[in-house]
Structure formats: C-alpha cells, structure tokens
Short mmCIF file of N, CA and C in Angstrom, two decimals:
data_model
loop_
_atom_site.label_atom_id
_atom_site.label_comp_id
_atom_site.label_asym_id
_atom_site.label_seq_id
_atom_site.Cartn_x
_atom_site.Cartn_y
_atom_site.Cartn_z
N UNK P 1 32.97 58.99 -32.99
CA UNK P 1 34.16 58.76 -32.23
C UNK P 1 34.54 57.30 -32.39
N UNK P 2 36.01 57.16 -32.75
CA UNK P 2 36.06 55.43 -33.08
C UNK P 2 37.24 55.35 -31.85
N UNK P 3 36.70 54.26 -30.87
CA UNK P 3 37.14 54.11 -29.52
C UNK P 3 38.30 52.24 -30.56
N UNK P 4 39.63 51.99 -30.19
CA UNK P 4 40.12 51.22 -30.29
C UNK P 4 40.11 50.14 -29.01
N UNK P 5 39.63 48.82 -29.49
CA UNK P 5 39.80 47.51 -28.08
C UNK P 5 41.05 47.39 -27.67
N UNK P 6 40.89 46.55 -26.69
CA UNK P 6 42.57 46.08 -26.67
C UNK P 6 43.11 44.76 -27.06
N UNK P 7 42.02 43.81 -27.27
CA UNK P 7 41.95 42.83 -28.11
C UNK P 7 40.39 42.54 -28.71
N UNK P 8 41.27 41.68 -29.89
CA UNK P 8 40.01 41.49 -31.06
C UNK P 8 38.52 40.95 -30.55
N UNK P 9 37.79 41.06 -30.54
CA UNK P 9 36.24 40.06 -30.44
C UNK P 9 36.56 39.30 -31.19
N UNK P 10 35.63 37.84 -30.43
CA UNK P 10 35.63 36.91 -31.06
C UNK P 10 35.47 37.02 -33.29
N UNK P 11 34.55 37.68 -33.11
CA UNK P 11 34.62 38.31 -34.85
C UNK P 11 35.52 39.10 -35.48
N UNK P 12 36.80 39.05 -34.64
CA UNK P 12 37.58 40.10 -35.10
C UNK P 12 37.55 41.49 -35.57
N UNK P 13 36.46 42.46 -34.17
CA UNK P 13 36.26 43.59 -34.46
C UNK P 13 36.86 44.37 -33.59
N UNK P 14 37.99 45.51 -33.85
CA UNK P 14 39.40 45.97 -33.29
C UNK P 14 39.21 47.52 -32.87
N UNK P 15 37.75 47.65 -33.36
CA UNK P 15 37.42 49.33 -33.53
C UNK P 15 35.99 49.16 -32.78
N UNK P 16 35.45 50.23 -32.12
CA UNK P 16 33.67 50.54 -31.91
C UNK P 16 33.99 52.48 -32.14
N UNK P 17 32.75 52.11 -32.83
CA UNK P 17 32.14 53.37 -33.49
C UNK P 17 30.94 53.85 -32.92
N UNK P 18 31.26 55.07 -32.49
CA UNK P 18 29.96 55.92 -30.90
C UNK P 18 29.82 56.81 -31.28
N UNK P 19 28.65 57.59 -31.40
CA UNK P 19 28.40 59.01 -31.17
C UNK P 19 29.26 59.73 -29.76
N UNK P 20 29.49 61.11 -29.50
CA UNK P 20 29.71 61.57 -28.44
C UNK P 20 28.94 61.00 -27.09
N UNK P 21 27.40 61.45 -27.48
CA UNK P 21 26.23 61.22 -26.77
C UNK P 21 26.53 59.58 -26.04
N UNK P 22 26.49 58.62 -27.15
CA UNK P 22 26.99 57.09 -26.51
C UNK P 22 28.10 56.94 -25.59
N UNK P 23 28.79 57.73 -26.15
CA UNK P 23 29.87 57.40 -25.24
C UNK P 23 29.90 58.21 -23.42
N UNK P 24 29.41 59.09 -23.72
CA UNK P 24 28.43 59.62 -22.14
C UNK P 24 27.63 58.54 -21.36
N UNK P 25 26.92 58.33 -22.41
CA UNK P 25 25.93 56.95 -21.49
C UNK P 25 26.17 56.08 -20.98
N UNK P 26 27.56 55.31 -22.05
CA UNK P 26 27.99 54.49 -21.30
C UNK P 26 28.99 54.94 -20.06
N UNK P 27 29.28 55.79 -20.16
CA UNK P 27 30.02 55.98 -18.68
C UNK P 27 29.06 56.73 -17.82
N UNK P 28 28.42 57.37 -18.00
CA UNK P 28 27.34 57.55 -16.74
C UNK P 28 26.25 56.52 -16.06
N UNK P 29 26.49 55.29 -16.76
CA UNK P 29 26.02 53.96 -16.06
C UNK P 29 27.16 53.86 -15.00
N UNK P 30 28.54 54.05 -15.09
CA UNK P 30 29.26 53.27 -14.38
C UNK P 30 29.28 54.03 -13.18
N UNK P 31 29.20 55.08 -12.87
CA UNK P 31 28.84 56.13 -12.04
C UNK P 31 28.38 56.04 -10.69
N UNK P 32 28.62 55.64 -9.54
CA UNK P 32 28.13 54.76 -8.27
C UNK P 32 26.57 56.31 -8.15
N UNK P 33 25.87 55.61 -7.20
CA UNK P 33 24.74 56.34 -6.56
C UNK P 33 25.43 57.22 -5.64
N UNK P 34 25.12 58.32 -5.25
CA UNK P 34 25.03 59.35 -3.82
C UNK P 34 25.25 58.86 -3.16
N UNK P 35 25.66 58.85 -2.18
CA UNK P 35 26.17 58.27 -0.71
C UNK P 35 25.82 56.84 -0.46
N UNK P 36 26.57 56.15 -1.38
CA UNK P 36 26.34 54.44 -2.04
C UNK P 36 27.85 53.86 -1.61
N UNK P 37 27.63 53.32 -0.20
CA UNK P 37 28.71 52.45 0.14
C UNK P 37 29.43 52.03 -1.39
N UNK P 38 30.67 52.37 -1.15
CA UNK P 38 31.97 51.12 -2.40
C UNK P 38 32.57 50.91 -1.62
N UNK P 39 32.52 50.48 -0.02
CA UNK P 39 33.54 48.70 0.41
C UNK P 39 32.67 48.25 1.04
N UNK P 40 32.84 47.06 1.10
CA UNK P 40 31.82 46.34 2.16
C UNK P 40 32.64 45.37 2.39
N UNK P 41 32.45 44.98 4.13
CA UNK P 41 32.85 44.50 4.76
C UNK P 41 31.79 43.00 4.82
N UNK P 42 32.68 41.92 4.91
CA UNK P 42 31.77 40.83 5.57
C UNK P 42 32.38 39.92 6.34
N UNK P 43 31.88 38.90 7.35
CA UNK P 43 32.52 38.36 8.05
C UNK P 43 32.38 39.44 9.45
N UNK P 44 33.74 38.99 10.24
CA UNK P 44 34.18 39.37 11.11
C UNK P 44 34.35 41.18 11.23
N UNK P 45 34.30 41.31 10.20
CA UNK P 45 34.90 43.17 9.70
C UNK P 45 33.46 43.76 9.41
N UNK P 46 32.02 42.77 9.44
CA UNK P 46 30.77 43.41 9.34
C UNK P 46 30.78 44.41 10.15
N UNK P 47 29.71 45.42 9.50
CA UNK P 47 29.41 46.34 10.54
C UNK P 47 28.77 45.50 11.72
N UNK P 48 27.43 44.72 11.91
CA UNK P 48 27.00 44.64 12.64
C UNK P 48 27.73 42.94 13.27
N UNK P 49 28.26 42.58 12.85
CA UNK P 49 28.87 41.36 13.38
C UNK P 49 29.38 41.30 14.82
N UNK P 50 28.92 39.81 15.39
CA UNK P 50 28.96 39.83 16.98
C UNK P 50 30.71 39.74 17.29
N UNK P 51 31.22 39.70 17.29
CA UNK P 51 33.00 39.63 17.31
C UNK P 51 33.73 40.91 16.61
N UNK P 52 33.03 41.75 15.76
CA UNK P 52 33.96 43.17 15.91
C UNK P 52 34.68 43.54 16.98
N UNK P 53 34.25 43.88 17.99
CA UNK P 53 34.38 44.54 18.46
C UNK P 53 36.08 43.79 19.01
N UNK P 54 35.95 42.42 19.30
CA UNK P 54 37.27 41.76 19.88
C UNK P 54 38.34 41.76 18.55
N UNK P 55 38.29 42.08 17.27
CA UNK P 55 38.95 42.23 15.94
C UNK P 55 39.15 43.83 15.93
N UNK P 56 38.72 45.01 16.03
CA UNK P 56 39.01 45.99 15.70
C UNK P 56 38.94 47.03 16.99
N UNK P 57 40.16 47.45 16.92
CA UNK P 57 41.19 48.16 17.89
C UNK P 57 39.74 49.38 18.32
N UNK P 58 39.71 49.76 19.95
CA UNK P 58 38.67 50.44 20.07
C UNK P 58 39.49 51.96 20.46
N UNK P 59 38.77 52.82 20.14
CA UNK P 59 39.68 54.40 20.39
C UNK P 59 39.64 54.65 21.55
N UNK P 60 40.74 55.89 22.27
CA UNK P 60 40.90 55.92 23.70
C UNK P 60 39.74 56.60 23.94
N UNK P 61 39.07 56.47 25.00
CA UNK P 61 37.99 57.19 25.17
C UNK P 61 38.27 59.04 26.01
N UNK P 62 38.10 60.34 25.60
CA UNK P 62 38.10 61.44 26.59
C UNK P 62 37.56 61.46 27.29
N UNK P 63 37.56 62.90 28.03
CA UNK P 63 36.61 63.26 29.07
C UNK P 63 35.96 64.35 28.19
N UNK P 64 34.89 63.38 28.10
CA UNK P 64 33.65 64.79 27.56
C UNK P 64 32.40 64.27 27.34
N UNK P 65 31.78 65.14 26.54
CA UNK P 65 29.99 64.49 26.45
C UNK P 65 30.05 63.68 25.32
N UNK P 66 29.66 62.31 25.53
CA UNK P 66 29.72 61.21 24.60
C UNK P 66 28.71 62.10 23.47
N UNK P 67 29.29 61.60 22.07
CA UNK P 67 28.12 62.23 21.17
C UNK P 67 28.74 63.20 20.40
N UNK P 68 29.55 63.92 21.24
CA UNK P 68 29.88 65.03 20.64
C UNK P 68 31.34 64.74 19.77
N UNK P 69 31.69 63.76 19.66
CA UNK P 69 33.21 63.56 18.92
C UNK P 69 33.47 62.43 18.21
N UNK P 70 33.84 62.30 17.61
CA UNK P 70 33.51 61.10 15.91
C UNK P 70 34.90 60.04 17.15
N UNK P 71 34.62 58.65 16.48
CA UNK P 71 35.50 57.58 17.47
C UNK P 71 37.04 58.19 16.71
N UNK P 72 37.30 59.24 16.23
CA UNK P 72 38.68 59.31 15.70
C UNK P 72 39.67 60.68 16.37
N UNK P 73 38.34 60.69 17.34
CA UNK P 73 38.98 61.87 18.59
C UNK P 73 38.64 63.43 17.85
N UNK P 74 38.02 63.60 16.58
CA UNK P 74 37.92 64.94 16.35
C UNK P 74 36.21 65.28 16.92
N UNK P 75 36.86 66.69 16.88
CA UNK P 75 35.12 67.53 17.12
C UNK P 75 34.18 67.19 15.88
N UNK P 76 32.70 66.37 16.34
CA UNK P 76 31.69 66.16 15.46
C UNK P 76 31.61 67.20 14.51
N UNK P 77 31.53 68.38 14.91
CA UNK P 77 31.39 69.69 13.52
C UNK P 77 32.63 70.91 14.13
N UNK P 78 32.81 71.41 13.07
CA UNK P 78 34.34 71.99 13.07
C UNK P 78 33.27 73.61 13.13
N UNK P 79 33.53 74.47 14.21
CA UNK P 79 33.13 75.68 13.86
C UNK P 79 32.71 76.88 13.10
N UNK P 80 31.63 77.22 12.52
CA UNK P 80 31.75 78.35 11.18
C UNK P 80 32.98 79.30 11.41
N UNK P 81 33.33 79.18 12.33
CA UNK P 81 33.97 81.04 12.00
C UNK P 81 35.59 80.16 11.48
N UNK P 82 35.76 78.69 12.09
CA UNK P 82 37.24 77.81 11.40
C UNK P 82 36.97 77.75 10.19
N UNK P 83 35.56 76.85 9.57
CA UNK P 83 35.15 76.96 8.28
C UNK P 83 35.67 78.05 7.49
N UNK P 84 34.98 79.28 7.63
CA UNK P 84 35.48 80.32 7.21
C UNK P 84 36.79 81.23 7.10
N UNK P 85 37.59 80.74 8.08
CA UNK P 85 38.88 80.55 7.75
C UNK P 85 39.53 79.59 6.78
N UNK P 86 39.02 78.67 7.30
CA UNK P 86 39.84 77.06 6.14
C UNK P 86 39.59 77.81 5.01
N UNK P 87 38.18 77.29 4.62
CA UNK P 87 37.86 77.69 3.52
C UNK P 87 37.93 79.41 2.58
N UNK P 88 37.59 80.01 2.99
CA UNK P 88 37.72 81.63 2.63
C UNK P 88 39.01 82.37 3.07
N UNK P 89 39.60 82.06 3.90
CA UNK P 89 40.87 82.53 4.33
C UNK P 89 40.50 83.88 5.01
N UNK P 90 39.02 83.81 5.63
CA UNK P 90 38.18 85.22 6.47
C UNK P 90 38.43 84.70 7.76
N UNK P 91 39.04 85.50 8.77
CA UNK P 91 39.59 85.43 9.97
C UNK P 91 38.35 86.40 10.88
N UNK P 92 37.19 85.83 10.81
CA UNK P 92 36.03 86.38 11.92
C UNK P 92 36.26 86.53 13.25
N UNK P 93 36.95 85.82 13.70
CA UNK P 93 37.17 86.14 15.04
C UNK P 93 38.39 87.38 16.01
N UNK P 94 38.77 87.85 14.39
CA UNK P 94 40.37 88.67 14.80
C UNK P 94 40.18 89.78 14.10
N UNK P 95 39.98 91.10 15.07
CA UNK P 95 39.74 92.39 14.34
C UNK P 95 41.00 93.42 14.05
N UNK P 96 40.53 93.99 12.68
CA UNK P 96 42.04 94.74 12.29
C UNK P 96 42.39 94.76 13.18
N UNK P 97 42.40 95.38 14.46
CA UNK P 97 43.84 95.78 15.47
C UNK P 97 44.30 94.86 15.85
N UNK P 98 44.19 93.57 15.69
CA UNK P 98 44.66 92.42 16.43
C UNK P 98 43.49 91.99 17.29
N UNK P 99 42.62 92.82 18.39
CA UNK P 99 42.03 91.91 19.46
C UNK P 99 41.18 90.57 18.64
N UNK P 100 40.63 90.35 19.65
CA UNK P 100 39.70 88.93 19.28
C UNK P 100 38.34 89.70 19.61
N UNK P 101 37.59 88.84 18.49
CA UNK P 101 36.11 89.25 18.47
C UNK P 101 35.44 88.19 19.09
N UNK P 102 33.95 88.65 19.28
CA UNK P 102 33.12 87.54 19.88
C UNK P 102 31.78 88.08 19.30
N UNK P 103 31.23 86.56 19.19
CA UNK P 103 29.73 86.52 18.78
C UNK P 103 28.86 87.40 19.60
N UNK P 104 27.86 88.81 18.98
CA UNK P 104 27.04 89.73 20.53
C UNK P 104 25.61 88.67 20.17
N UNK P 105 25.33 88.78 18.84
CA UNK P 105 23.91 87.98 18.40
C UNK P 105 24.17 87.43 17.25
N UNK P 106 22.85 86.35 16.96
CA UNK P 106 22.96 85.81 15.32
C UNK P 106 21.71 86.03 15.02
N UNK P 107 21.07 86.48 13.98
CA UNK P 107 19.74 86.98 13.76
C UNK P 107 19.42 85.86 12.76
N UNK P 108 18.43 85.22 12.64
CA UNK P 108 17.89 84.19 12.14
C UNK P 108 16.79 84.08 11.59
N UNK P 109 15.71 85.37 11.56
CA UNK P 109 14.81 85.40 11.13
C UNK P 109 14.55 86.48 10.21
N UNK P 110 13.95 85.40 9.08
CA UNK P 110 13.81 86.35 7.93
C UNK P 110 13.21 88.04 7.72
N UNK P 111 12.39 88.07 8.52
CA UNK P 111 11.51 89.65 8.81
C UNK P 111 12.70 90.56 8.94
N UNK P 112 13.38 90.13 10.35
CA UNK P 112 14.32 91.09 10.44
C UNK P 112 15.38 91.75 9.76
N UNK P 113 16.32 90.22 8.79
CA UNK P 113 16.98 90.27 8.18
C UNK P 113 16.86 91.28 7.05
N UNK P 114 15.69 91.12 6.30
CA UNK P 114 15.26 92.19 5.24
C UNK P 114 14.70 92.98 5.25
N UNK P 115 14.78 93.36 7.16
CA UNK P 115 14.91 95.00 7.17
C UNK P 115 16.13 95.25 7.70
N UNK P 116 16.83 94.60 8.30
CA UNK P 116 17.97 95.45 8.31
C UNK P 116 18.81 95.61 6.97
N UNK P 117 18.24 94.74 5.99
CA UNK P 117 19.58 95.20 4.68
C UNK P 117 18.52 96.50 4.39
N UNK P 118 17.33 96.06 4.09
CA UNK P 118 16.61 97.50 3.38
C UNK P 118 17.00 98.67 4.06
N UNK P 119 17.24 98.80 5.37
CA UNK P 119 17.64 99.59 5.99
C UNK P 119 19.16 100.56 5.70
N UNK P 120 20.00 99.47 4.97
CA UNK P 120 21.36 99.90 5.01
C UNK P 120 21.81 99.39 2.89
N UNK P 121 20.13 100.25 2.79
CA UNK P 121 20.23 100.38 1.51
C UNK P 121 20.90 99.19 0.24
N UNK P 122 21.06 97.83 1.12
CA UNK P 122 20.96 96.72 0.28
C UNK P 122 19.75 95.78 0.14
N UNK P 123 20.41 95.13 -1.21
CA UNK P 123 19.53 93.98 -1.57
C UNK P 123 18.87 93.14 -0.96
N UNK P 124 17.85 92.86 -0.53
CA UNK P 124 17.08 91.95 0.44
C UNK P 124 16.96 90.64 -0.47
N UNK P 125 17.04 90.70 -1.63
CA UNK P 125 16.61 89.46 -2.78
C UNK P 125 17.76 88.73 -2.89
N UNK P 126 17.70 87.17 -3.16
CA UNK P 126 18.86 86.80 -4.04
C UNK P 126 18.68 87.06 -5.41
N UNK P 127 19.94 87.36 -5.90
CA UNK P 127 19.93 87.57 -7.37
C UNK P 127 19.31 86.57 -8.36
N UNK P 128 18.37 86.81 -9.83
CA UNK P 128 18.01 85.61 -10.43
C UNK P 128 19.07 84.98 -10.79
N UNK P 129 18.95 83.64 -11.43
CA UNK P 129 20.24 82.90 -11.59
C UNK P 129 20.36 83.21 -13.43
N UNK P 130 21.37 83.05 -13.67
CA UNK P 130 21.57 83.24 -14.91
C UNK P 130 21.28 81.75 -15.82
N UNK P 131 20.98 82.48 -16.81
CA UNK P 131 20.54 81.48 -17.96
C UNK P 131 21.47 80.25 -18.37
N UNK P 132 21.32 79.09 -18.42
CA UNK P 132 21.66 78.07 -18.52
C UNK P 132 22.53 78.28 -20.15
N UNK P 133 23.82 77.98 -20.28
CA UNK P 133 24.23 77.97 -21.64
C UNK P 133 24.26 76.55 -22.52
N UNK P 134 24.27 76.96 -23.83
CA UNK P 134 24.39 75.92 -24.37
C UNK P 134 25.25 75.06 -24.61
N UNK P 135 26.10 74.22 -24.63
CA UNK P 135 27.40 73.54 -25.28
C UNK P 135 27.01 72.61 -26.54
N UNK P 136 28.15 72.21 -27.08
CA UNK P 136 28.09 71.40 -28.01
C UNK P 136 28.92 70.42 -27.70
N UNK P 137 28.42 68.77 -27.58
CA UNK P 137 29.30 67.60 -27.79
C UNK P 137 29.68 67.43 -29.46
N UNK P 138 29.79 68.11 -29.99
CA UNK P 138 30.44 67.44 -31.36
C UNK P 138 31.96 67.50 -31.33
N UNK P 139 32.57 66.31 -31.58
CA UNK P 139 33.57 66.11 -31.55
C UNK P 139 34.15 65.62 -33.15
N UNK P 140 35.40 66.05 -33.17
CA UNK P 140 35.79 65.51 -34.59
C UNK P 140 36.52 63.74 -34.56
N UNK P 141 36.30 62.67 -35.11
CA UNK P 141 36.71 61.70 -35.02
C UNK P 141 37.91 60.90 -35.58
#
C-alpha cells in the first residue's frame, strides 16, 4: 500500500510504502484504552479540586432517595422492560388486548430454569458458537 505525505521529509521522501498488516499497527497504537479518560480537567475544573464546587453550577436537588439518580436528574438505571422497548421495540408490559401486564415472578436459578424449558420441550443449552472465519487483508496497491 503506498500511503502519500502531505509534505516532503527532510530527504525528500513524498511516498511510504506498508504492507496492509503495517498499516493496522500503526493505527491500532493510536487507539485510546477501555474506559481511558480523553479530557482532563486541571485547575479549578479538577475533579477533586477545593473550589469546584463555587465554579460549577450545582443541580436542583428532588425529593427522593439520594443515590438513586445521576446529578443530571435521570433515573440511575432505566428499567428492563423500557430497555426492551428502546431497544427491541418488545412492549412487555402491554398485552395483545391492550391491558397492562405486571411482573407475577422472575426465576433466577439455573435448576429450575432447565427444567422448565426441558419441560416445554426446548433447548436448555446455549447453542455452540460458530467457527471463526477467515479474511484476507490483501489489498491491491
């Protein structure tokens, strides 16, 4: 792969010449870590700095159990059965006829679980995962 600069090196070299493979590497260096702060604050805007608090605007406080709600006024965790709406567009709580459903139990333990599918003639297993395929980086240059 011949990658073009945007200006010359000092030696006047206008071109670099990479395998596919190289050119992966070098961009998977640039790649930040897993849950790896990219801003940081210093000064006055520190997290732990003694004067935040008189610099950055504090949220209105509700009436409820401290703990339970992020300082931006939302609910700490958003419900499975909303999840499952947002996401899946599965409306758990609303049965064909219209009424509203409600949670009777949640069964949580494995024994039971894989007898009630064996019971109702399903799979108790997860499926194996399928075989990893091959690709090819060859690229034409």
């Amino acid at each position: 792969m011949v990658l073009k600069r945007k200006s010359p090196t000092r030696d006047g070299t206008i071109h670099i010449v990479m395998q596919p493979q190289e050119v992966m590497q070098r961009l998977a260096v640039r790649v930040p870590r897993p849950r790896l702060h990219l801003i940081r604050d210093h000064g006055v805007l520190a997290p732990n700095a003694k004067l935040r608090g008189a610099v950055i605007p504090q949220p209105a406080r509700r009436d409820g159990v401290p703990g339970q709600e992020h300082t931006q006024g939302q609910a700490a965790r958003m419900r499975w059965a909303r999840l499952l709406k947002r996401v899946f567009h599965i409306h758990v709580e609303r049965c064909a006829c219209g009424g509203q459903l409600t949670i009777v139990a949640a069964i949580e333990e494995p024994v039971v679980i894989v007898g009630i599918l064996t019971h109702l003639g399903l799979a108790a297993r997860v499926p194996p995962r399928a075989a990893v395929r091959e690709c090819s980086l060859d690229y034409a240059a």
